[in-house]
Each structure stands twice: as C-alpha cells, then as structure tokens.
Coordinates of C-alpha atoms in Angstrom, one line a residue:
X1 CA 9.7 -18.8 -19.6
X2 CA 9.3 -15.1 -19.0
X3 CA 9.8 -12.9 -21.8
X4 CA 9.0 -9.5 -20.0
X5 CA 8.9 -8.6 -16.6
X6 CA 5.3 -6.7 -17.4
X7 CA 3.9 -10.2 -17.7
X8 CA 2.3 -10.6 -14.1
X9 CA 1.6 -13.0 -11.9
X10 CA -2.4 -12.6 -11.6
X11 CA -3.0 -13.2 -7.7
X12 CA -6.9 -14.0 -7.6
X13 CA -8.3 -12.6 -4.9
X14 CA -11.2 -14.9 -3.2
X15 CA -11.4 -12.2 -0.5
X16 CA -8.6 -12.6 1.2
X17 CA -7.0 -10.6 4.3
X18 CA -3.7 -11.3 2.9
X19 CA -4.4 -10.7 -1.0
X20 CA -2.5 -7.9 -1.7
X21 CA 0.5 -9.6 0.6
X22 CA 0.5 -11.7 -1.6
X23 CA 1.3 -9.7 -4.5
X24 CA 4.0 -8.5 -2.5
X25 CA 6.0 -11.5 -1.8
X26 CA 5.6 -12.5 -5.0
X27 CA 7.5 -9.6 -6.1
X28 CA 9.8 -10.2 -3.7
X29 CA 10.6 -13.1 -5.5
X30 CA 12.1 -10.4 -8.2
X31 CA 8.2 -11.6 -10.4
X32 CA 5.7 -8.6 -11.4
X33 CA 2.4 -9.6 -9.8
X34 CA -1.3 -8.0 -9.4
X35 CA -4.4 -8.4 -7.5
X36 CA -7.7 -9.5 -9.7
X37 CA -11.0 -10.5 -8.5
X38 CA -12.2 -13.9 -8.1
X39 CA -15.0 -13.2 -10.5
X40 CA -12.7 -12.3 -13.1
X41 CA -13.8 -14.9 -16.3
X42 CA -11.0 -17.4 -16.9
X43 CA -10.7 -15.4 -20.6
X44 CA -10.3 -12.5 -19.1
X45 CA -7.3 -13.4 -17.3
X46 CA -5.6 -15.1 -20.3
X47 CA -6.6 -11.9 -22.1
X48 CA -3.7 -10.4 -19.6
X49 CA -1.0 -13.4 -20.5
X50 CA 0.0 -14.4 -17.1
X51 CA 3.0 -16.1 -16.0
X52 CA 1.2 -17.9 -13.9
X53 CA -1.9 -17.5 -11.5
X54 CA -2.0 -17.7 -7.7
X55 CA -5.6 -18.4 -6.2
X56 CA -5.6 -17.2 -2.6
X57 CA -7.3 -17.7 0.5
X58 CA -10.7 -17.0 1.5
X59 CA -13.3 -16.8 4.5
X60 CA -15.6 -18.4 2.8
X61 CA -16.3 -22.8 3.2
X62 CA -16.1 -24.6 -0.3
X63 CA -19.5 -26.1 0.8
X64 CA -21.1 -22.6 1.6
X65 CA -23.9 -21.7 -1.0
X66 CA -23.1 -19.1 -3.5
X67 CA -19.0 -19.9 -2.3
X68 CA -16.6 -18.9 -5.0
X69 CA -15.8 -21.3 -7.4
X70 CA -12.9 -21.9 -9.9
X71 CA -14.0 -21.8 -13.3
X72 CA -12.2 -26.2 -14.4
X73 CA -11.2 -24.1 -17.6
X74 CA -8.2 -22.6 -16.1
X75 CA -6.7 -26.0 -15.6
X76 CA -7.2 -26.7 -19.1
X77 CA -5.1 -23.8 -20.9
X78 CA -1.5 -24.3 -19.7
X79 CA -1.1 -21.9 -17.3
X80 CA 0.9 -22.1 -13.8
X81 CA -1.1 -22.8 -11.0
X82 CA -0.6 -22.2 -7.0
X83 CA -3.3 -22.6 -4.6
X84 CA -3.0 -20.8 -1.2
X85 CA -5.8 -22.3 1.8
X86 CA -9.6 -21.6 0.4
X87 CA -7.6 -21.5 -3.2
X88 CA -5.8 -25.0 -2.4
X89 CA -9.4 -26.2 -1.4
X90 CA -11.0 -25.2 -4.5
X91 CA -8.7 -26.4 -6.9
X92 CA -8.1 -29.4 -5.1
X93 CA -12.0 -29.9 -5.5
X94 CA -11.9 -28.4 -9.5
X95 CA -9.4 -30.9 -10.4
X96 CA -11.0 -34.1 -8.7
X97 CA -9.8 -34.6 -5.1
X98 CA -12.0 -34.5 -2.2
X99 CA -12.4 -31.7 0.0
X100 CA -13.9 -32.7 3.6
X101 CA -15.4 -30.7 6.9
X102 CA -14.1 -33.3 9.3
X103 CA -14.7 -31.0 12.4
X104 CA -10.7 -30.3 13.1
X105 CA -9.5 -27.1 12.4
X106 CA -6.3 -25.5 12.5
X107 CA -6.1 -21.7 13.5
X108 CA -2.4 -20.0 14.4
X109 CA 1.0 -21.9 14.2
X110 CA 0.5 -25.4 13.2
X111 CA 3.3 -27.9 13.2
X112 CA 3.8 -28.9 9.3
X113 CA 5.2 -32.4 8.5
X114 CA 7.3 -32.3 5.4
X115 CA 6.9 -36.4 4.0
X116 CA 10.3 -38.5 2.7
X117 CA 9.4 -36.9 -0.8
X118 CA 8.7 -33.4 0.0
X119 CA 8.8 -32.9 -4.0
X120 CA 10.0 -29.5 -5.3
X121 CA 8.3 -27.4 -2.8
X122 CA 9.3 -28.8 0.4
X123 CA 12.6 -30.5 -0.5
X124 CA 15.4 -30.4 1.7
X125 CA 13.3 -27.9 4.0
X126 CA 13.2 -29.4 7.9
X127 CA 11.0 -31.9 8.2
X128 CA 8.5 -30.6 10.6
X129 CA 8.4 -26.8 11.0
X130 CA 6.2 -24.2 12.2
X131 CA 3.4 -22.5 9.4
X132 CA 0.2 -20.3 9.7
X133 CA -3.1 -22.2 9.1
X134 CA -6.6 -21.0 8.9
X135 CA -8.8 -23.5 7.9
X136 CA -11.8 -25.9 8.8
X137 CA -12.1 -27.7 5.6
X138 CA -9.2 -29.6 4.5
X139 CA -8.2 -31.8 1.3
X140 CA -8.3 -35.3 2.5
X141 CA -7.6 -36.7 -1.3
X142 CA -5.2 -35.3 -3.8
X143 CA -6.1 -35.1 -7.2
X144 CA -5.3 -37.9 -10.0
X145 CA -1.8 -37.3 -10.9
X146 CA -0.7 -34.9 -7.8
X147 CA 2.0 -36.2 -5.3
X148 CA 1.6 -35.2 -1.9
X149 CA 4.2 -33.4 -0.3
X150 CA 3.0 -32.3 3.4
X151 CA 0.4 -32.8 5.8
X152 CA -0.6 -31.5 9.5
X153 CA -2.5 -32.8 12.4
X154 CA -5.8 -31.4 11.0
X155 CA -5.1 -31.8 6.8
X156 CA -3.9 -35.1 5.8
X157 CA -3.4 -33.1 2.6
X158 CA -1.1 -29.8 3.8
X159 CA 0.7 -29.8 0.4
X160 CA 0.5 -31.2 -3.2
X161 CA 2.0 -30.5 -6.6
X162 CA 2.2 -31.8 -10.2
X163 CA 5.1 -30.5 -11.8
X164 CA 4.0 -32.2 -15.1
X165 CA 1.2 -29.5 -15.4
X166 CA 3.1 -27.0 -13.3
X167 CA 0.6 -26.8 -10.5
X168 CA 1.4 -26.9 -6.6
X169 CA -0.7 -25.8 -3.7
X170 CA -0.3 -25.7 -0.4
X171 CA -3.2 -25.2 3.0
X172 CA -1.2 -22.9 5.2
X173 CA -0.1 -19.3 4.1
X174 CA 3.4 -18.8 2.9
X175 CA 2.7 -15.3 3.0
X176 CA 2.8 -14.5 6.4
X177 CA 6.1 -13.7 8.6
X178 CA 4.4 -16.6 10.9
X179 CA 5.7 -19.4 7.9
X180 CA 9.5 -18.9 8.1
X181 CA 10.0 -21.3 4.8
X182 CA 7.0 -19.8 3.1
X183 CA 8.6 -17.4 1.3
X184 CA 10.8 -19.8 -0.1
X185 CA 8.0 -21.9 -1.1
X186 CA 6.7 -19.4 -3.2
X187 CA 9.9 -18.8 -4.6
X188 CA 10.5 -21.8 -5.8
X189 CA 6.7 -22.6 -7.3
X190 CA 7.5 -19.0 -9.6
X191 CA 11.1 -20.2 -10.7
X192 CA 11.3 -24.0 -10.3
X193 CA 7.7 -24.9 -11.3
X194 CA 6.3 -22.4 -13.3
X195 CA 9.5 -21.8 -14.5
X196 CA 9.6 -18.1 -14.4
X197 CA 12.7 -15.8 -14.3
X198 CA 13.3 -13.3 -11.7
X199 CA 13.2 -10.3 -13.6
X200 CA 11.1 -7.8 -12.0
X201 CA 14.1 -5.5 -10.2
X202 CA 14.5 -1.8 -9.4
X203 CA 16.7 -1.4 -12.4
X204 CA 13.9 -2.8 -14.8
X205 CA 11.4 -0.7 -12.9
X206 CA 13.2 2.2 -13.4
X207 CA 13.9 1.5 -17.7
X208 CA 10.8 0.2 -18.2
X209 CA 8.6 3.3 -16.5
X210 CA 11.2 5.7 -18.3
X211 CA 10.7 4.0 -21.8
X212 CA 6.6 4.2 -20.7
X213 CA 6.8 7.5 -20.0
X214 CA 8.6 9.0 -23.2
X215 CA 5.9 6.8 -25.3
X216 CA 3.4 8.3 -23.6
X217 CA 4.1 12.3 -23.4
X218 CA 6.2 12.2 -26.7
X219 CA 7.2 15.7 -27.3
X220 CA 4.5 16.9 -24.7
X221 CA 5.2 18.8 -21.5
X222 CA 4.3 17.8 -18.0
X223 CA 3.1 18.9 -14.7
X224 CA 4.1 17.4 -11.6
X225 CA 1.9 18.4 -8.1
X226 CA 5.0 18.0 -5.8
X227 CA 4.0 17.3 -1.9
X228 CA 7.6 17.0 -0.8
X229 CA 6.6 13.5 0.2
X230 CA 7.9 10.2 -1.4
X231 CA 5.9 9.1 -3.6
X232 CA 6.0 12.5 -5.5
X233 CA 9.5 13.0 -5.2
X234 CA 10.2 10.0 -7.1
X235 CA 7.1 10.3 -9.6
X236 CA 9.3 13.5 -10.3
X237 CA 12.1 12.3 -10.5
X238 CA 11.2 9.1 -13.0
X239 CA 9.2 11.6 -15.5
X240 CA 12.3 14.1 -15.3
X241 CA 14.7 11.3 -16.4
X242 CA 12.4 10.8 -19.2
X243 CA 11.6 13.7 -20.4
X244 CA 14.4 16.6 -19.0
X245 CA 13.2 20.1 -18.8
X246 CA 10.2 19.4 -20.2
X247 CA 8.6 18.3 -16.2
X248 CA 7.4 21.4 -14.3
X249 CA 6.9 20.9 -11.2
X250 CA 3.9 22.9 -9.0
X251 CA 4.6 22.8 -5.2
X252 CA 0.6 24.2 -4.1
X253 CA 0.8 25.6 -0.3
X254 CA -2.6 24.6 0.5
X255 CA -2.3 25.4 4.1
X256 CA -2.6 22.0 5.6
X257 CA 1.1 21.0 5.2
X258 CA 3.0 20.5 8.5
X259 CA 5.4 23.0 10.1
X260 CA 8.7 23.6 7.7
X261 CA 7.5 21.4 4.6
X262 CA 7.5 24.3 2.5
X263 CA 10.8 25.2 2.8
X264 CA 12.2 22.0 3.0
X265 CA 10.4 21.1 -0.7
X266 CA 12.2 24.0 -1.9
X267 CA 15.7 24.0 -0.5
X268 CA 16.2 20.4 -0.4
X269 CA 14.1 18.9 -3.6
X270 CA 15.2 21.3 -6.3
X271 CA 18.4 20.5 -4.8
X272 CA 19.1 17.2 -5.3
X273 CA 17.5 16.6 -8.5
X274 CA 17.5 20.5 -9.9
X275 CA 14.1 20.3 -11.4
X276 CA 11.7 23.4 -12.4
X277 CA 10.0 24.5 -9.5
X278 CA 6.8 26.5 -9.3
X279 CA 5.2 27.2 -5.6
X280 CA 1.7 28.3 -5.6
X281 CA 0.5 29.6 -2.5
X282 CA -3.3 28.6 -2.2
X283 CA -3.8 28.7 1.7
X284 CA -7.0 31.0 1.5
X285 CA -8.2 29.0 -1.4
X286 CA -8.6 25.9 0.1
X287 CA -9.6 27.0 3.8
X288 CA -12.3 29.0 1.7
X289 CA -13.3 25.5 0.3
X290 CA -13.4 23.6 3.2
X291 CA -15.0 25.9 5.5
X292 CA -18.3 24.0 7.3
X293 CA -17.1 20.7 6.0
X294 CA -16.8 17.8 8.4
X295 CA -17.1 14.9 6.5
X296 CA -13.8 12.8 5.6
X297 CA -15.3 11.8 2.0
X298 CA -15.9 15.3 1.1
X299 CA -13.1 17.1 2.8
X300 CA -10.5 14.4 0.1
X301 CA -13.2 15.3 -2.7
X302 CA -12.6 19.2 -1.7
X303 CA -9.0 19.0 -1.6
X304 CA -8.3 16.4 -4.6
X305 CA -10.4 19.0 -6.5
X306 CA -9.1 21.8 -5.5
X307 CA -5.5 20.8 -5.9
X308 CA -6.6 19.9 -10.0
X309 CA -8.0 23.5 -10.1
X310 CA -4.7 24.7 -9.0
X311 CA -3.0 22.7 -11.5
X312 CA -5.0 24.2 -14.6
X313 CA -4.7 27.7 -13.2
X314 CA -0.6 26.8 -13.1
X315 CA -0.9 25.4 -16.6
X316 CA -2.7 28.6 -18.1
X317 CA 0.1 30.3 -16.3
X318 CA 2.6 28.6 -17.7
X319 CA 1.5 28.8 -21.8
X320 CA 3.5 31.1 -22.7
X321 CA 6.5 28.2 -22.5
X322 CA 4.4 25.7 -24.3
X323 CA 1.3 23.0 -24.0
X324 CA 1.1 21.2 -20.7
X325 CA -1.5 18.7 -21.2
X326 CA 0.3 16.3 -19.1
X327 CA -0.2 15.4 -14.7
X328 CA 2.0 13.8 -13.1
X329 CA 0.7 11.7 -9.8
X330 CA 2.5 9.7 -7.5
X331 CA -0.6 7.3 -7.2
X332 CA 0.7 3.5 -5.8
X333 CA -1.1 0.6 -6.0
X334 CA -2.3 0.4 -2.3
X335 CA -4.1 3.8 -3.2
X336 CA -6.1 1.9 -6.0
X337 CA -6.9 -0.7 -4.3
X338 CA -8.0 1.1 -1.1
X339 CA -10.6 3.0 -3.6
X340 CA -12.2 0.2 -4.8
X341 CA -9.9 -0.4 -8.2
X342 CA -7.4 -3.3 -7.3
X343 CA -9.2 -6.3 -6.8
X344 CA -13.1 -5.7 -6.9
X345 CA -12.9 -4.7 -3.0
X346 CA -15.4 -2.1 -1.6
X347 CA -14.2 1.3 -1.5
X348 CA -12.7 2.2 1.8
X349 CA -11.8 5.7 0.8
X350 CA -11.3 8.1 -2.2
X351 CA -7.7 8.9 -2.5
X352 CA -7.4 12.2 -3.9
X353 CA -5.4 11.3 -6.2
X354 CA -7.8 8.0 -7.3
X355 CA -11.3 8.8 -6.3
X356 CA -11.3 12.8 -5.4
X357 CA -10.4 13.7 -9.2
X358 CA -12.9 15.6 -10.9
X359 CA -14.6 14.0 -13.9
X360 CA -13.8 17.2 -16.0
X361 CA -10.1 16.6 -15.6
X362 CA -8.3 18.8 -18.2
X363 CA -5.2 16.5 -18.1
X364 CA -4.1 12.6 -18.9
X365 CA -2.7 11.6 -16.3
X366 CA 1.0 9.9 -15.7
X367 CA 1.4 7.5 -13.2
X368 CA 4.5 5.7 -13.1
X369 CA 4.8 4.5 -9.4
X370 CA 0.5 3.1 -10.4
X371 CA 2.1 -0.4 -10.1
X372 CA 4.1 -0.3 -6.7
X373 CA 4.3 -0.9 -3.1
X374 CA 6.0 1.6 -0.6
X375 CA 8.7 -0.4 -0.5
X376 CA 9.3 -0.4 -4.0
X377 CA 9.2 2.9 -4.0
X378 CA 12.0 4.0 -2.0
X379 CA 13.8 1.7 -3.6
X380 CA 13.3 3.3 -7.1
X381 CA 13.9 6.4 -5.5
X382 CA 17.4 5.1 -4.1
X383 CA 18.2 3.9 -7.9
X384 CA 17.2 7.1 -9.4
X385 CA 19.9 9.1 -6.9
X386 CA 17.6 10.4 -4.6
X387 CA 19.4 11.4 -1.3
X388 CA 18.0 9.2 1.9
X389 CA 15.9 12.6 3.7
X390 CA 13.6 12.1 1.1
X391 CA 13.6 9.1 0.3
X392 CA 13.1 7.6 4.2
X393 CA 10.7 10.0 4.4
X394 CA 7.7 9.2 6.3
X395 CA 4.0 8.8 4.2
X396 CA 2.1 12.3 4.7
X397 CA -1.2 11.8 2.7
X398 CA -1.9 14.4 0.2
X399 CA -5.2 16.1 1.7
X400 CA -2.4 16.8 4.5
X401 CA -3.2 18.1 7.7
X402 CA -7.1 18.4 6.6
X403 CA -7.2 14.7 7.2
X404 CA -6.3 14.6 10.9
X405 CA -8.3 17.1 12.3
X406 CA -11.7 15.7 13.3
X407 CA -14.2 18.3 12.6
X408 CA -14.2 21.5 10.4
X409 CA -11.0 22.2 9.2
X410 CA -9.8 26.6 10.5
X411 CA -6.6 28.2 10.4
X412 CA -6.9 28.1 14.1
X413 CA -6.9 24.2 14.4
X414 CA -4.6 23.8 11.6
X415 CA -2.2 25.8 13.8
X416 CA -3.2 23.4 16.9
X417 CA -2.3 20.4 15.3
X418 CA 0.5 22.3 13.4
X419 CA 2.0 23.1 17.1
X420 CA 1.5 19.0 18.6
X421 CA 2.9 17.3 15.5
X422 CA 5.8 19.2 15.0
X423 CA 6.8 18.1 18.9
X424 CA 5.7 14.3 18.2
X425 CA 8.0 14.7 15.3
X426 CA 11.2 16.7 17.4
X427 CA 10.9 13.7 20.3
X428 CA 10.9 10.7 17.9
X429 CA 13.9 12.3 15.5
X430 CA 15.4 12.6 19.2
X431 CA 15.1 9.5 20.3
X432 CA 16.4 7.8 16.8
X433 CA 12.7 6.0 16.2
X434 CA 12.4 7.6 13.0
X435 CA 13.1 4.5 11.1
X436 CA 11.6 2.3 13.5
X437 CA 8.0 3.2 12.8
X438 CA 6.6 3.6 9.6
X439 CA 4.6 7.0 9.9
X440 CA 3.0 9.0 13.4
X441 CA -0.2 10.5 12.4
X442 CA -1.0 13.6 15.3
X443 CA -4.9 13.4 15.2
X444 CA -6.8 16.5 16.4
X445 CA -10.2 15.6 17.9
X446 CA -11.3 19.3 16.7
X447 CA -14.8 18.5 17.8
X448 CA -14.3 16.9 21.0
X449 CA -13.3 18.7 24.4
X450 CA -12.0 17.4 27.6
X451 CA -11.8 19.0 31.4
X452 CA -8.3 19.7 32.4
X453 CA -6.2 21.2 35.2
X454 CA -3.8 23.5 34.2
X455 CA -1.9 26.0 36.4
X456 CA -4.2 25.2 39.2
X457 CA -7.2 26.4 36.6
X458 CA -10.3 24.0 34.8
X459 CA -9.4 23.7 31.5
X460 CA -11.8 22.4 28.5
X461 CA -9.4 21.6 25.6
X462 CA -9.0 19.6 22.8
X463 CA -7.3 16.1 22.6
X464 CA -5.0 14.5 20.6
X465 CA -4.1 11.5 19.5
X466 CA -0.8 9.8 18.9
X467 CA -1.2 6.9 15.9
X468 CA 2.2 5.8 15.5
X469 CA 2.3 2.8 13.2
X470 CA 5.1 0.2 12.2
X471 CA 3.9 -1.7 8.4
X472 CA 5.8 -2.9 5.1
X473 CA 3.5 -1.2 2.3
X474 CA 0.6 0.3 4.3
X475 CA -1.6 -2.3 3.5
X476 CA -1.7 -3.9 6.6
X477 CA 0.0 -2.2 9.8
X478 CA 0.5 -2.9 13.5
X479 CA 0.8 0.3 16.4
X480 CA 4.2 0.4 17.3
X481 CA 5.2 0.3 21.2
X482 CA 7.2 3.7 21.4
X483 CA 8.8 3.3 24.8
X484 CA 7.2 4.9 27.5
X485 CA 9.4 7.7 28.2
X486 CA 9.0 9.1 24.4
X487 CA 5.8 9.1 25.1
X488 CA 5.7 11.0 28.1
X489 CA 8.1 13.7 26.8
X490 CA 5.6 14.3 23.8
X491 CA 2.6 14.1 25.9
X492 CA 3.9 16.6 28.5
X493 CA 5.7 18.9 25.9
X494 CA 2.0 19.0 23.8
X495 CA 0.2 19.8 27.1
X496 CA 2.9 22.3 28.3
X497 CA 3.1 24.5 25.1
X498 CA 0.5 23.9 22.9
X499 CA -2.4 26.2 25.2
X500 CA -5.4 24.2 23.9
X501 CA -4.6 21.1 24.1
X502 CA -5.1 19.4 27.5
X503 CA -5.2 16.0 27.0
X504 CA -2.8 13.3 24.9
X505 CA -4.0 9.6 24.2
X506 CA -2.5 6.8 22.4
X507 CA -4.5 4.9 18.8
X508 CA -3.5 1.2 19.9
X509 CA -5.3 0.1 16.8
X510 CA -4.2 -2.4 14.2
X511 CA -4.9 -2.3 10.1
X512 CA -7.1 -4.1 9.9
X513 CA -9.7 -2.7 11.2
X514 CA -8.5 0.5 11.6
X515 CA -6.8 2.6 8.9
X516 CA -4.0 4.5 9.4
X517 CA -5.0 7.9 8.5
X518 CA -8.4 8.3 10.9
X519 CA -10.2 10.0 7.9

C-alpha cells in the first residue's frame, strides 16, 4: 500500500499521443503519477519506488525493427503492472502470450464484449459497451496464468489480468472521453489491483508543497516574478503560506502585457492575498531587446532572459532588507514536457521559464506547481483562498503579447494587437463564453498585409487571427465553435476601430498539430 502520495505512478511513455493524458487520469483517480521514457532502464525506475507502472500506447508494431521493447525484468521485481494498446501488446509478448498481425484492425469506437467473468476490471460493467481502439496487432493468447476478461471483433484478447502478480492490461484506451467506463477501469487497476490508496488530493498538495518549500528556503528570502496570471498567482500564494513576509513579489511591466493587466495585478492581487508588491516598469528595456527579432525561439530566449535580468536588478535593489537568493516560478508540468524534459520528447518550444533561462542564473529556483496540470492548479489556488477572477483566469503565456505578433515585435504593433484583443476579450465576457473556452489567443500577422475596402478607400492592413481554444490541461486542445454572431461582433468591432487592421480570420486548428500559442 501507499505510504506517501509523492510515490508516483511512473506512466512509460512508448510515444504515445495520449501519454501525458494518461498521467492525468491517473491523478484523477486521487494517485500522484509522471511521464518517463520508454528507454528508461528497468533500475532506473525502481530507483524512483513506484506504486505501480503504466506502459502506454504507441505507433509503433511489436514486429517493427528497432520497436520498443519491455525490458522481462520489470515483471520480475513486484511491481504493479497496467498495459495500455502497444503496452498491452508488449507485455503480453514479454510475459509469454502471442501477439499476432492478423490483418483486422480496429480504429475509432469499437464495440467491447465484457465475458461472464469480467474479473476485477470489467466486473459488473455492461456487457458490451462502446471503447476507443487503435490497433493492427492484437493479443490472440494470454499469458500463462492471466484470465481473460474482454475481447472485440478484431482482439480475441481486449482485456487480461492476473491479480496474483497485480498485473492487468487492456487493448483499447481508457484514457480517452471516447471509453465512458475507462476511467473506471483505471481506477480500479490503482486501488483494487495494485492496491494503492487515493491519496494524492488538493489538501496534500497544498501541505506537502508548503512543507517542500520551508525545507528548501529555510530562513532564506524569496522573489516571486508575478504575471497576474494563474499559475503565478498561486506559486505566490503557496511560497507566501510558507514562508510569510519573507516572499517579495516583482510585477515587471515589460510592455507586452494586454490592456488593464497592470492595474488589475496591483489592485486585485495584493488584495486578496496582501503580499509585498514591487512593480518594475521595463517597457523600453525589453522593446530595446527585441528590436529586429522575428524568430519565436529567440523572441522567448529574449524575454525569459530579460525578465531574470530584471529579477537580479530587483534583488540588488532590494539588499538593504536582506539576501534574496531565492525565484519563485510558476513552471507546470506541461511546460517541461513541451521543452523536451518530461518524457524524452523533442523539444517543441523553450518556455521561458524552462528553456529561455540563462545558464548564469544567479538564483535556485522554487517551483511548487513543477508537478501539476492546469487543472490542478486552480484547484490549489481555490484551496489556498484565492478569489475565482484569478483563479478562472484564462492562460496568458509569460513572453506575453511578444508571442502573438508574427514578425518584429514595436510599440506600434503592440498597441495594434493591444486594441483587437481587448475587444475579443469585451465580446466573449459579453456573451458569458468566458468559461466555455479555455483561452482566445488574438494573433497579429505583423508581417503580412491584406487589400481592404474601408470608407469606400483601398486599404492594405494587417490581419488577425482569432484562436479560441476549449482543452483540460493544454496538452491537447480542440478550437472551440464560438457562435457565429460573437464572431461577427468581434470581427466587425476589430475592423471598425482598430485603423490597421482590415481583415479578421478564424485558427480552426486542433492540438495536435497545432499549438496553442502560434509562436
């Protein structure tokens, strides 16, 4: 049984869509879970002293050369097992059964028949309902000792488990909204099979990130960059409960926040939480910076520099009340694992709070929120009394409005895009959809210029887009259909009073393969 909820659930990641989905529901099951690479050696994740281990899907065939294999080892050492479609396949195959291309596959919703015994897993669950396959291999012979649970027109084996051994698999993905029982499938693998106890809630969160927070600064002083966005908010708010007065906390203006943030950080922050407030105002600094850049990489690098900078001129500033050797981020796990450190993916992009930090960095770094999904988040902030404007917020990334202009980054655009968003933001407050999407990026397209008519007059102005998305943690996200007469007050409000924009389109993109953010 669990003894702390820091134990995780080690969710081995055979390059998987749904990976870091994964890791989610299993938290949802109240168990502390993370994303490791498939290459991972079976040492190293014992080394970690998992609960138990969940081996995920993968594009990959078990036949493929150079596939990824599952080291037999990590049958051998005790450890709770789950197999999810290429990870049912695998172990199925590591542990003896037969794993067969018979030329049916199963893509989509796929009718799953539960059989008379439908063991621990299944039990009690209807006996034939709808689940998300993705598969053209399938487990045709259960391993020595397994009893099989389910099957489907194309996998005579759709489920298995040995509760002896305390491993269970299953082809389809319980992960997905598409498998309405999934979730309890997984459930009950992490508390009936593996025998784990639900543990991981926002209260423990909360203790166990304040009593990681006092071991780490001791009698040191922090420094907390404050965007006015979630994630810092509550970052704040966790090191403040830990540590009291000694948490400053340095609001920069860089110049690329969106219209009212600076204000609102100041008058509605420090009043709900009464924290030390310091506002910097570096607008020239960074536009200085940034001037002739146009490449996304370097504009984060530039900013997620420049903020640091900032910091250390605040903390020389601020020695006459002490040593602040201490910098508080509001980094969350999709950051890490979007720049390449969560589960051995490729890098899609520096965060600047990840990848942008300077390798001279003058601080250690506190990151209490490291470990969580949005979700999680807010939810933490809701425990720790923070009141709903902030914590509802909608994501703003850090590099700001630098990030969603499309070209150099000049006071003059800034106050373009400054100008469209705030109107994107006015309509969909209006029409109560603030809660219905998850963020609306306003996307300048700085270097791009379109003919108009405009008072009877050619016009040649910019675009913009509209990129309004609806997602769970950010790590996967769908464009959400804003009806169409929102859309046609913002698009007629932008081209009516912001002069140089002339043209309004609509990012109809999901994640994947698009991002979010466009830079």
């Amino acid at each position: 049984m669990a003894e702390s909820s820091n134990r995780p659930v080690l969710v081995v990641d055979f390059g998987a869509q749904y990976a870091q989905l994964i890791a989610r529901r299993v938290r949802e099951a109240q168990v502390y879970s993370e994303v490791v690479p498939h290459s991972t050696p079976v040492a190293e994740l014992l080394e970690r002293d998992p609960l138990a281990i969940v081996l995920s899907g993968g594009p990959s065939s078990v036949y493929e050369p150079g596939a990824p294999q599952i080291d037999p080892k990590l049958f051998e050492v005790g450890v709770p097992v789950f197999g999810i479609c290429y990870g049912f396949q695998a172990m199925a195959g590591a542990l003896g059964g037969t794993v067969e291309h018979t030329g049916t596959r199963e893509y989509g919703r796929t009718d799953l028949g539960v059989q008379q015994t439908g063991g621990l897993l299944h039990e009690e669950l209807p006996a034939s309902h709808p689940v998300w396959m993705s598969h053209g291999d399938c487990v045709t012979k259960a391993p020595e000792g397994f009893t099989v649970t389910a099957s489907s027109e194309g996998a005579p084996v759709a489920a298995f488990e040995d509760t002896e051994r305390r491993f269970a698999g299953v082809q389809y993905h319980p992960e997905v909204g598409h498998s309405p029982h999934g979730q309890e499938v997984l459930r009950r693998f992490l508390h009936e099979i593996a025998g784990i106890r639900p543990q991981w809630t926002t209260s423990s969160i909360v203790d166990e990130q304040v009593a990681r927070i006092k071991e780490q600064v001791g009698d040191g002083k922090a420094i907390c960059g404050l965007s006015g966005g979630v994630d810092s908010a509550v970052a704040a708010a966790l090191v403040q409960r830990a540590i009291g007065d000694r948490l400053t906390c340095v609001f920069v203006d860089h110049g690329l926040l969106r219209a009212g943030e600076r204000a609102q950080v100041e008058r509605d922050y420090v009043a709900a939480t009464g924290v030390n407030l310091v506002t910097v105002d570096a607008r020239e600094r960074f536009l200085d910076a940034l001037a002739g850049v146009t490449d996304p990489e370097q504009k984060r690098k530039i900013i997620g520099r420049e903020f640091i900078r900032v910091f250390e001129q605040a903390e020389r500033d601020l020695k006459a009340e002490g040593d602040y050797s201490f910098l508080v981020q509001g980094t969350l796990y999709p950051d890490v694992v979007e720049s390449g450190g969560g589960a051995g993916t490729a890098n899609i992009k520096s965060h600047h709070n990840v990848g942008g930090l300077p390798d001279d960095l003058q601080f250690t770094l506190v990151e209490p929120l490291r470990a969580l999904f949005k979700d999680e988040v807010r939810r933490v902030g809701t425990e720790l009394g923070l009141p709903e404007t902030i914590v509802q917020r909608q994501p703003f990334p850090g590099p700001g409005l630098g990030i969603r202009i499309i070209g150099e980054v000049t006071a003059e655009r800034l106050d373009v895009l400054r100008k469209a968003d705030a109107i994107a933001r006015e309509e969909l407050t209006s029409a109560g959809l603030d809660r219905s999407i998850w963020q609306c990026p306003v996307v300048l397209l700085a270097d791009v210029r379109s003919v108009g008519v405009q008072g009877d007059g050619r016009t040649y102005g910019h675009p913009v887009v509209l990129r309004p998305v609806s997602s769970e943690d950010a790590m996967t996200a769908d464009w959400t259909r804003l009806p169409y007469d929102v859309l046609e007050r913002i698009s007629t409000r932008i081209t009516n009073e912001v002069n140089e924009v002339n043209r309004v389109v609509l990012d109809v993109t999901s994640k994947p393969p698009g991002t979010i953010e466009w830079e």
